[in-house]
């Protein structure tokens, strides 16, 4: 093995740069040439490859986003378009590929590994934390900290004005960010795609919680079945006429920023392991973490099984959220 390529795909996540740095440095350590592919699968199809120099990854350990660029690349689902990608891989003499992204990115990586005969390893890079086979994805911890800090700020103004805030966080299909930011910020309620939302029950809960209190914060995952924070506020308004309601959508603020210690350590450790897995001839595996040990999961399981957020004692948690 002489040349390994790296690409970042899907929504960017803090720590992707840290992983690119670790992979590039590990490649140099093992006398491999690291090749950066620009803009995910789009760049793979267009042949936008750059040979990485050691200095290219200087001073990026702390930078959010991805220096390689990222894309959603729906065109990559098309077999004809993938033929270009395969030709580019062969022409460039790439012997192995590391894909940093979420489950959509691994779906692409799996198909690619089956169509081109080189090993492909995945690193979970997404703020959503919704991948099976890891307790944490790269970027999740940073995004959670960003959200919790934003909710702390909202709490200051909410309690000054006796208001109820519906705060929307990311998570189209997943409630990890919503549930865990709610726990960590002491929110009064949380709505996630994995559970049923009952607007009338929520209104009742807010009324009972609000007795003697100066504020309520309801965290809404953007993919909740009743809609985002604006929809929830509109639907609940008729039930809460005497309340002052406000909405905040945190949006892409959640995806940016310098990675936390946890994400930097995870990205560095798993980046090194990804290179070593390629050297061992492993393919179609995702690197994850469990009880502080790095583990691997086959792409078919990482993609096929959806991770769901867990709480040990729902009843107690419900009380904690509404105290
Ligand atoms: O990358 C995951 C994610 O942040 C989701 O939580 C969110 O639904 C989505 O990306 C937003 O994607 P985009 O930036 O393409 O609008």
Coordinates of N, CA and C in Angstrom, one line a residue, residues 1 57 60 68 85 90 108 118 136 150 221 250 295 318:
X1 N 0.8 -1.2 0.0 CA 0.0 0.0 0.0 C 0.9 1.2 0.0
X57 N -1.4 20.2 7.3 CA -2.3 19.9 8.5 C -1.8 20.6 9.7
X60 N -4.4 22.9 12.3 CA -5.9 22.7 12.0 C -6.6 21.9 13.1
X68 N -10.9 20.1 3.7 CA -11.1 19.4 2.4 C -12.5 19.8 1.8
X85 N -15.8 8.2 -10.6 CA -15.1 8.1 -9.4 C -14.1 7.0 -9.4
X90 N -8.5 4.8 -9.7 CA -7.5 4.0 -10.4 C -6.4 4.8 -11.0
X108 N -22.6 5.3 0.7 CA -21.7 5.6 -0.5 C -20.4 4.8 -0.4
X118 N -10.6 -1.7 -3.6 CA -9.7 -1.2 -2.6 C -10.4 -1.1 -1.3
X136 N -20.0 7.6 20.6 CA -19.9 9.0 20.3 C -19.4 9.2 18.9
X150 N -25.8 27.9 24.5 CA -26.8 28.8 24.0 C -28.1 28.8 24.9
X221 N -36.4 18.8 18.8 CA -35.5 18.3 17.7 C -36.2 18.7 16.4
X250 N -31.6 27.3 16.7 CA -30.1 27.4 16.8 C -29.4 27.2 15.5
X295 N -13.3 0.6 18.8 CA -13.9 -0.7 18.3 C -14.2 -0.5 16.8
X318 N -38.1 12.4 33.6 CA -39.2 13.3 33.3 C -39.4 14.2 34.5

